[in-house]
Amino acid sequence: EPALIFDLGGKFDKSFNEAAFNGAKRWADETGGSFREIELQSEAQREQALRRFAEAGANPVITMGFAMADPLSAVAADYPDTKFVAVDVTWLDAPNIRQIGFAEHEGSYLVGMMAAMASKSGTVGFVGGMDIPLIRHFGCGYAQGAKAVNPDIKIVANMTGTTPAAWNDPVKGSELTKAQISQGADVVYAAAGGTGVGVLQTAADEGILSIGVDSNQNHLHPGKVLTSMLKRVDVAVYDAMKAGENLETGVFNMGLAEEGVGYALDENNASLISDEMKAAVDKARQDIIDGNLKVVSYYENDSCPALKF
Amino acid sequence: MDKMPQWADVVLIPLISLILAAILSALVILGIGEDPVAAVNMMVSGALGSTYGWGYTLYYATNFMFTGLAVAVAFHARLFNIGGEGQAMLGGLGVALVCLYVPWPHWSIALLAACGAAMLFGAIWAAIPAYLQARRGSHIVITTIMFNFIAAALLNYMLVNVMRPVGSMDPASARFAETVHLPTLHELLVPIGINFSKAAPANVSLLVAVLACVVVWALIWRTRLGYEIRAYGHSETGALYAGISPYKITMVAMLISGALAGLMAINNVMGEAERLVLNSTEGAGFIGIAVALMGRSHPFGVFLAAILFGFLYQGGAELALWTNIPRELIVVIQALVILFTGALDNMVRMPLEKIFLALRKGKA
Amino acid sequence: MDFLTIIQVLDSTVRLATPLLLACLAGLFSERAGIFDIGLEGKMLMSAFFSAAVAAVTGSVWLGLLAGIAASLVLAGLHGLASITFRGNQLISGVAINFLAAGMTVLIAQDWFQQGGRTPSLIGGGRFGPIEWPLAESLREFPLIGPVYSELLSGHSILVYVAFLAVPATWWVLFRTRFGLRLRAVGENPAAVDTAGVSVVGLRYAAVAICGVLCGIAGAYLATALQAGFVKDMTAGRGFIALAALIFAKWRPWHAMGACLLFGLLQAIALRFQNIDLGGVVIPVQVMDALPYVLTVVILAGFVGKAIPPRAGGEPYVKER
Amino acid sequence: MEDKTIKAVPAIELKGISKSFGPVQANKNISISVAPGTIHGIIGENGAGKSTLMSILYGFYKADKGEIWIKGKKTEIPDSQAAIAAGIGMVFQHFKLVQNFTVLENIILGAEDGGLLQPSLAKARKTLAELAAEYELNVNPDAVIEEIGVGQQQRVEILKALYRQAEILILDEPTGVLTPAEADQLFRILHRLKDEGKTIILITHKLREIMEATDTVSVMRRGEMTATVKTSETSPEHLAELMVGRKVLLRVDKVPARPGKPILEIENLRVVDEKGVERVKGIDLTVRAGEILGIAGVAGNGQSELLEVLGGMRPGSGAIRLNGRALPLSGPGSDARARRAAHVAHVPEDRQREGLIMEFHAWENVAFGYHHDPAYQSGIFMNNAALRADTDRKIEKFDVRPADGWLAAKNFSGGNQQKIVVAREIERNPDLLLVGQPTRGVDIGAIEFIHKQIVALRDQGKAVLLVSVELEEIFGLADRIAVMFDGHIMGERLPHETDEKELGLLMAGVSGEAA
Ligand SMILES: Nc1ncnc2c1ncn2[C@@H]1O[C@H](COP(=O)(O)OP(=O)(O)OP(=O)(O)O)[C@@H](O)[C@H]1O
Ligand SMILES: Nc1ncnc2c1ncn2[C@@H]1O[C@H](COP(=O)(O)OP(=O)(O)OP(=O)(O)O)[C@@H](O)[C@H]1O
Ligand SMILES: [Mg+2]
Ligand SMILES: [Mg+2]
């Protein structure tokens, strides 16, 4: 029986954790299997949950978020027969962990391009949640994409706050969006968990376009969400559960080539995406896959060529 | 002359209140379609049924003892320190700096140094609100709330921009060296023949917390400073009459309070995470308020209340692990416990007093 | 900074100040009557959820508002029961209410909607829309007055106007009516009210109930006017900021408005001007984030002086020891 | 005229009233009857149950048992509203006024005429002017309570009752805070009210007032009504004996003073309070060894501030010398601790707010202010055993009852609380004793004792500075009298060379030459 450990944001964060849950659910629906799950509540529970599930015989144990790296490195060796899956972790050295990293900057690059093409004002916005490197990583890819389309484009980037409340403050998300609109932004990309709900809402209310994150959020405001930057955590989780105990371990980087990231196109936003847009973005996608185009990752040296934080 | 025997006051009333809280919690569990008996079983066996459970219960309790004592000491001087959260964050910063940048030969020396740093940083964070209260009359409740937010921003800055190892995604400091690893209860108890769970994070900080309870008790009830703190807390004009400086007491009480809150960091930062992460305090500063109020600001009461909340935390974690009950249920149970044992305790006390009075009259 | 930016920042100030103001006035009624309330946060949160939930189910934002107020009133009643009838500790009761709201909202939301402690998004009549003042559109281009009128004054939801009208109303009730006189008296010296033949308990319950209603409106504003639905913990500490504003204002209605606008302004500025570039040195976002709080402390220390709460505040009225 | 028929029906009749506060039975089966148009006195030791009984009549407390009859009709009085409706008004021992309200607001509170304040206030202003003219009860209707003196505050309380057209007026220890002139005026008003047919119940510890003002008097002891007598048929000595259960000495017994060298010298002392108001406006005084200097004056004329600055509780300017050595008046070394180190002891005016921590045990209070004394320390801890032993000694010597050092201060009666404070301060054997209102609200048994202790200290050659608003006390104790008015010393007199009338004028600000 597989087990799934959600990060502190909780299972229904409308993005990252929820994607994992959806993947797990799809697996359960398709196979009729069942899985264990826990929504972490405190830091100390990270290790606790790992051990408890491993001891109870869960296999594989799937964890969400980079913060699990540290406890995993301590625990994994104690349970050599258990396979662990670490989403968003790529730097551990252990034989029984499947480490999955996503090239969020590449996906963000594509939606950044779309934002720049859809923007009439020449200004696009980015609203992050708590100010942490991961969110800067998103923002950095986005800015590069936008600049690639329009080197003169203005990118307004804001973080919601410095406490965990920043992930759940849609009111602040709204205000930030309004502030960005007043600075000319007419497309806003939200990478802010529950705060993003406020961003998308306000963008829809104010008649500008927004971009969702992680899951496909196009349906939240049909015709008003330009696209969503997909991070196929659901696929990763689904695959892991499907592989079960025979899971292949090692480091897996899920980029555009692996369809680990991408942009969402469905009936809700079809009318917003022109053919040229699609063509340009698909070309860039191919170039990245082919290695002709390199999107700089914020992690490379903790800075971004296209945006200052 | 008291209206009730002391044992009724100290044991019976909290017990009945707890039972009431439990009954209401059971109703809530029923309301969301789960089985309360199974849930309680799982909580009790999960939190108290094994050394593993105890290890977690005591780990959380250690945090709450520190923050509860912090709030309690300030309360004795009639100061409402809501800033335990921020002070504990700063304490964590102090511990991290000490553990990261000094090569300690042995954990015991490192612990001493970390205690010092945690207390110093926590005290500094309490000192500014204390000074503003004592000298400028700025209300300590506002300033400590503000300082919580400021501490969060400061910590975020330190972790994201300064202390994070280059290239790491995690807004956290590097891991502390092996030498500053604090012995867990497992490592402490196995040599004397008790097979305590290896997994649980409870560590030697627990002993420091218990020691802190004793020290605070002695401080408040046995020393001259404690005498002055209590006198000032009861009556400011009285303090003036007795030559007790309000300024001094406000400062000293808040410094002690901040130091105690900061001290929590040896448990969660040094003992458990062994690195500094964002949000490592996880609201323990606020739980400390409830713990102090429930413990009637007495160190022994704080000790018991801390264990009760530790039990709720760990029991709740077990529930979350093995059932689909949302984790918020535990928050509700905590609320009910605080409500019944703290705010509604007269609901139990008033009728009981009548009963005891009638009994006494019957005898006389 | 150009004029339009100033207008936009002020506009944002008004929106951010509104929930603070409602909660602050709520606390003002309660604390003026001698009942301290750190449960403002919880009551707002509870109302935010129930207003959104009912609005989502019925499609009527007005029913939502009523439900939010009712939910907040239930918690206010609980606070009254604990601190008036059973003479419990008002701080503990407030803390408990905050926890209760944080937990119950998500539990119930999950039970009803299965959307992870969220309500469905509100659409159409489920939300309070902006109210456009007459001629707002045509006056927009007018220099100075135009933007002030059509951006700053016009175009807020009705609850914003309710909040700002509540300020003179509160002042009038407190200082111009019999009820206000008694309410202030009961917070200063309940024995005086008692011996004057007026029920202390009745007055205090009334005050707590008004507090509940105002918190209810504040919560409904967050969930159904500013936002289109409930998200867990969406009050994000605003109840505590409102409390700080109340102390800041020394428990006076007009000052409360000033304090809330100030807090709103500081936040609006912090949100509008992140990443300020001062000659190559970018001010870190954390500094801007902390700025409202730092400035509050500075203003408090520098200009406000000592705040003396209502004399009987926080103490239950006990006649017979 | 109709006098006889009215008297047939008592204005108030209480039948079998009992009341317990938890284990304390405050009233035991009390019955009493008061004829209309009379003044009825109630006396009794501290804690006898007087205030409780009257509070029951006023609906503040609910009796456990018993009946209340008003004007021959059985009346339920579940709350004060019912009492007011029945025509009862009460002036409490501790005033029930809202400190930051104006006089007018306090008067209409609960008796407003409608939802809006303005009309009520206007009407009250008019009525107040009429009442003021009729009864010489002048107060500024717009003054804020916390800024007027206690005498004025009491007028407000009486006006409150009159405004509600009370027919029955209860006054609980009304003269405790008044000057003789104010007290005289109060009694003139009471007589006027009585002549109008109103019924008055007067609780007091002062036998003189009972003898002068009342028609009948009841004595309470330990919750029971022990006697009711016609005033004309009794004497103070007899009443005192009924109250305490033994013979009491009503005069202070002391030998003439033999003043020695100056102990305390005060030069041009000034005190400015927190609000920036100058309360002490440059006074010069000397207190010698072996004498008691009494400071007479109406409350609120700077005496409290004088005591507080001498006791180190607030800063001042000017100069004070103790035994010839200057003591700082502000900054370091000017606090109460330094004063005690200089052998100044201080019995404060307000025992509950200043002299004691009400929540502390008696034994903790015995160290209050002297908690730095090496005798109370052992290492880093306080030596609680030594403290408790010391407490037991003091309790025994000063006859504190109950003799239980573990009782919290709040659980002692006022008189016994005061004994604890006096014991603590006098037993320090100070060079200078500052005493403020030593017997306020204390019954005659305890007064006798406390007075004896103060005189004994003087006889040991110590200096005593006594502040009291009781002229009787000043005359009984002081060897020299200084009168304070508006922050100034109006003059000094020797007790045998002056009288109450002259002092009364000085206290009212009429200077000696003019008088
Ligand atoms: N509110 C109360 N709660 C509990 N006990 C009380 C209360 N009020 C009075 N008592 C107790 O009832 C008894 C009678 O008190 P009461 O105040 O009536 O005495 P008193 O005769 O007025 O004394 P004094 O002359 O000092 O004013 C005392 O033992 C007192 O402690
Ligand atoms: N809460 C209490 N519990 C038990 N006994 C009490 C309590 N309060 C007062 N007493 C007892 O009641 C008696 C009288 O106390 P009380 O409070 O009436 O003082 P008092 O003489 O009225 O003071 P004052 O003159 O200052 O009003 C004391 O013997 C005291 O032990
Ligand atoms: Mg009394
Ligand atoms: Mg009395």
Short mmCIF file of N, CA, C and O in Angstrom, two decimals, chain D residues 95 97 103 107 136-141 143-145 147-160 177-179 182 185 298-299:
data_model
loop_
_atom_site.label_atom_id
_atom_site.label_comp_id
_atom_site.label_asym_id
_atom_site.label_seq_id
_atom_site.Cartn_x
_atom_site.Cartn_y
_atom_site.Cartn_z
N PHE D 95 -17.94 55.10 47.21
CA PHE D 95 -18.85 55.73 46.25
C PHE D 95 -18.96 54.94 44.98
O PHE D 95 -18.01 54.34 44.50
N LEU D 97 -19.39 55.94 41.74
CA LEU D 97 -19.40 56.97 40.71
C LEU D 97 -18.48 56.56 39.57
O LEU D 97 -17.50 55.84 39.79
N VAL D 103 -20.28 65.28 36.62
CA VAL D 103 -21.27 65.20 37.70
C VAL D 103 -22.65 64.92 37.12
O VAL D 103 -23.38 64.02 37.55
N ILE D 107 -25.22 61.77 37.59
CA ILE D 107 -26.53 61.92 38.23
C ILE D 107 -27.63 61.31 37.38
O ILE D 107 -28.53 60.64 37.89
N GLU D 136 -28.37 73.76 49.65
CA GLU D 136 -26.99 74.23 49.69
C GLU D 136 -26.02 73.15 49.22
O GLU D 136 -24.94 72.98 49.77
N LEU D 137 -26.46 72.36 48.26
CA LEU D 137 -25.58 71.29 47.76
C LEU D 137 -24.95 71.75 46.45
O LEU D 137 -25.37 71.35 45.38
N ASN D 138 -23.97 72.60 46.55
CA ASN D 138 -23.40 73.15 45.33
C ASN D 138 -22.30 72.26 44.75
O ASN D 138 -21.34 71.94 45.44
N VAL D 139 -22.50 71.88 43.51
CA VAL D 139 -21.41 71.25 42.77
C VAL D 139 -21.48 71.75 41.34
O VAL D 139 -22.56 72.07 40.85
N ASN D 140 -20.33 71.78 40.72
CA ASN D 140 -20.29 72.18 39.32
C ASN D 140 -20.76 71.00 38.48
O ASN D 140 -20.12 69.96 38.46
N PRO D 141 -21.89 71.15 37.79
CA PRO D 141 -22.44 69.99 37.07
C PRO D 141 -21.52 69.47 35.97
O PRO D 141 -21.64 68.32 35.56
N ALA D 143 -18.17 69.38 36.16
CA ALA D 143 -16.88 68.90 36.65
C ALA D 143 -16.79 67.40 36.47
O ALA D 143 -17.78 66.68 36.55
N VAL D 144 -15.58 66.92 36.19
CA VAL D 144 -15.37 65.48 36.07
C VAL D 144 -15.06 64.92 37.46
O VAL D 144 -14.31 65.53 38.23
N ILE D 145 -15.66 63.78 37.77
CA ILE D 145 -15.57 63.25 39.13
C ILE D 145 -14.14 63.12 39.63
O ILE D 145 -13.81 63.53 40.73
N GLU D 147 -11.72 64.72 39.18
CA GLU D 147 -11.01 65.96 39.44
C GLU D 147 -11.60 66.75 40.59
O GLU D 147 -11.15 67.86 40.89
N ILE D 148 -12.63 66.22 41.24
CA ILE D 148 -13.17 66.94 42.39
C ILE D 148 -12.89 66.15 43.67
O ILE D 148 -12.61 64.96 43.64
N GLY D 149 -12.97 66.83 44.78
CA GLY D 149 -12.64 66.21 46.06
C GLY D 149 -13.70 65.21 46.50
O GLY D 149 -14.80 65.16 45.94
N VAL D 150 -13.33 64.41 47.51
CA VAL D 150 -14.27 63.40 47.98
C VAL D 150 -15.53 64.02 48.57
O VAL D 150 -16.62 63.47 48.46
N GLY D 151 -15.38 65.18 49.23
CA GLY D 151 -16.54 65.85 49.80
C GLY D 151 -17.56 66.16 48.72
O GLY D 151 -18.75 65.91 48.86
N GLN D 152 -17.04 66.69 47.62
CA GLN D 152 -17.89 66.99 46.47
C GLN D 152 -18.51 65.73 45.91
O GLN D 152 -19.67 65.70 45.54
N GLN D 153 -17.69 64.69 45.86
CA GLN D 153 -18.20 63.43 45.31
C GLN D 153 -19.37 62.94 46.13
O GLN D 153 -20.35 62.44 45.61
N GLN D 154 -19.25 63.13 47.45
CA GLN D 154 -20.34 62.66 48.28
C GLN D 154 -21.62 63.46 48.01
O GLN D 154 -22.71 62.91 48.00
N ARG D 155 -21.45 64.76 47.78
CA ARG D 155 -22.63 65.55 47.43
C ARG D 155 -23.28 64.99 46.18
O ARG D 155 -24.51 64.95 46.09
N VAL D 156 -22.44 64.60 45.24
CA VAL D 156 -23.00 64.04 44.02
C VAL D 156 -23.82 62.81 44.35
O VAL D 156 -24.93 62.62 43.82
N GLU D 157 -23.31 61.98 45.24
CA GLU D 157 -24.06 60.78 45.61
C GLU D 157 -25.40 61.15 46.24
O GLU D 157 -26.43 60.54 45.95
N ILE D 158 -25.40 62.16 47.11
CA ILE D 158 -26.65 62.56 47.75
C ILE D 158 -27.60 63.14 46.69
O ILE D 158 -28.79 62.82 46.67
N LEU D 159 -27.02 63.94 45.80
CA LEU D 159 -27.86 64.52 44.75
C LEU D 159 -28.46 63.43 43.87
O LEU D 159 -29.60 63.54 43.42
N LYS D 160 -27.68 62.39 43.64
CA LYS D 160 -28.19 61.28 42.86
C LYS D 160 -29.48 60.74 43.49
O LYS D 160 -30.48 60.51 42.82
N VAL D 177 -14.83 60.92 55.15
CA VAL D 177 -13.91 61.68 54.30
C VAL D 177 -14.20 63.18 54.32
O VAL D 177 -13.67 63.92 53.51
N LEU D 178 -15.01 63.63 55.26
CA LEU D 178 -15.41 65.04 55.23
C LEU D 178 -14.67 65.87 56.28
O LEU D 178 -14.23 65.37 57.31
N THR D 179 -14.57 67.17 56.00
CA THR D 179 -14.06 68.10 57.01
C THR D 179 -15.19 68.35 58.01
O THR D 179 -16.35 68.08 57.73
N GLU D 182 -17.76 70.41 56.44
CA GLU D 182 -18.57 69.66 55.49
C GLU D 182 -19.53 68.72 56.22
O GLU D 182 -20.68 68.56 55.84
N GLN D 185 -22.34 70.60 57.61
CA GLN D 185 -23.30 70.95 56.57
C GLN D 185 -24.15 69.73 56.20
O GLN D 185 -25.35 69.84 56.00
N VAL D 298 -8.68 69.63 54.54
CA VAL D 298 -9.67 68.90 53.78
C VAL D 298 -8.94 68.01 52.78
O VAL D 298 -7.93 68.42 52.21
N ALA D 299 -9.46 66.82 52.59
CA ALA D 299 -8.81 65.91 51.66
C ALA D 299 -8.62 66.58 50.30
O ALA D 299 -9.48 67.32 49.85
#
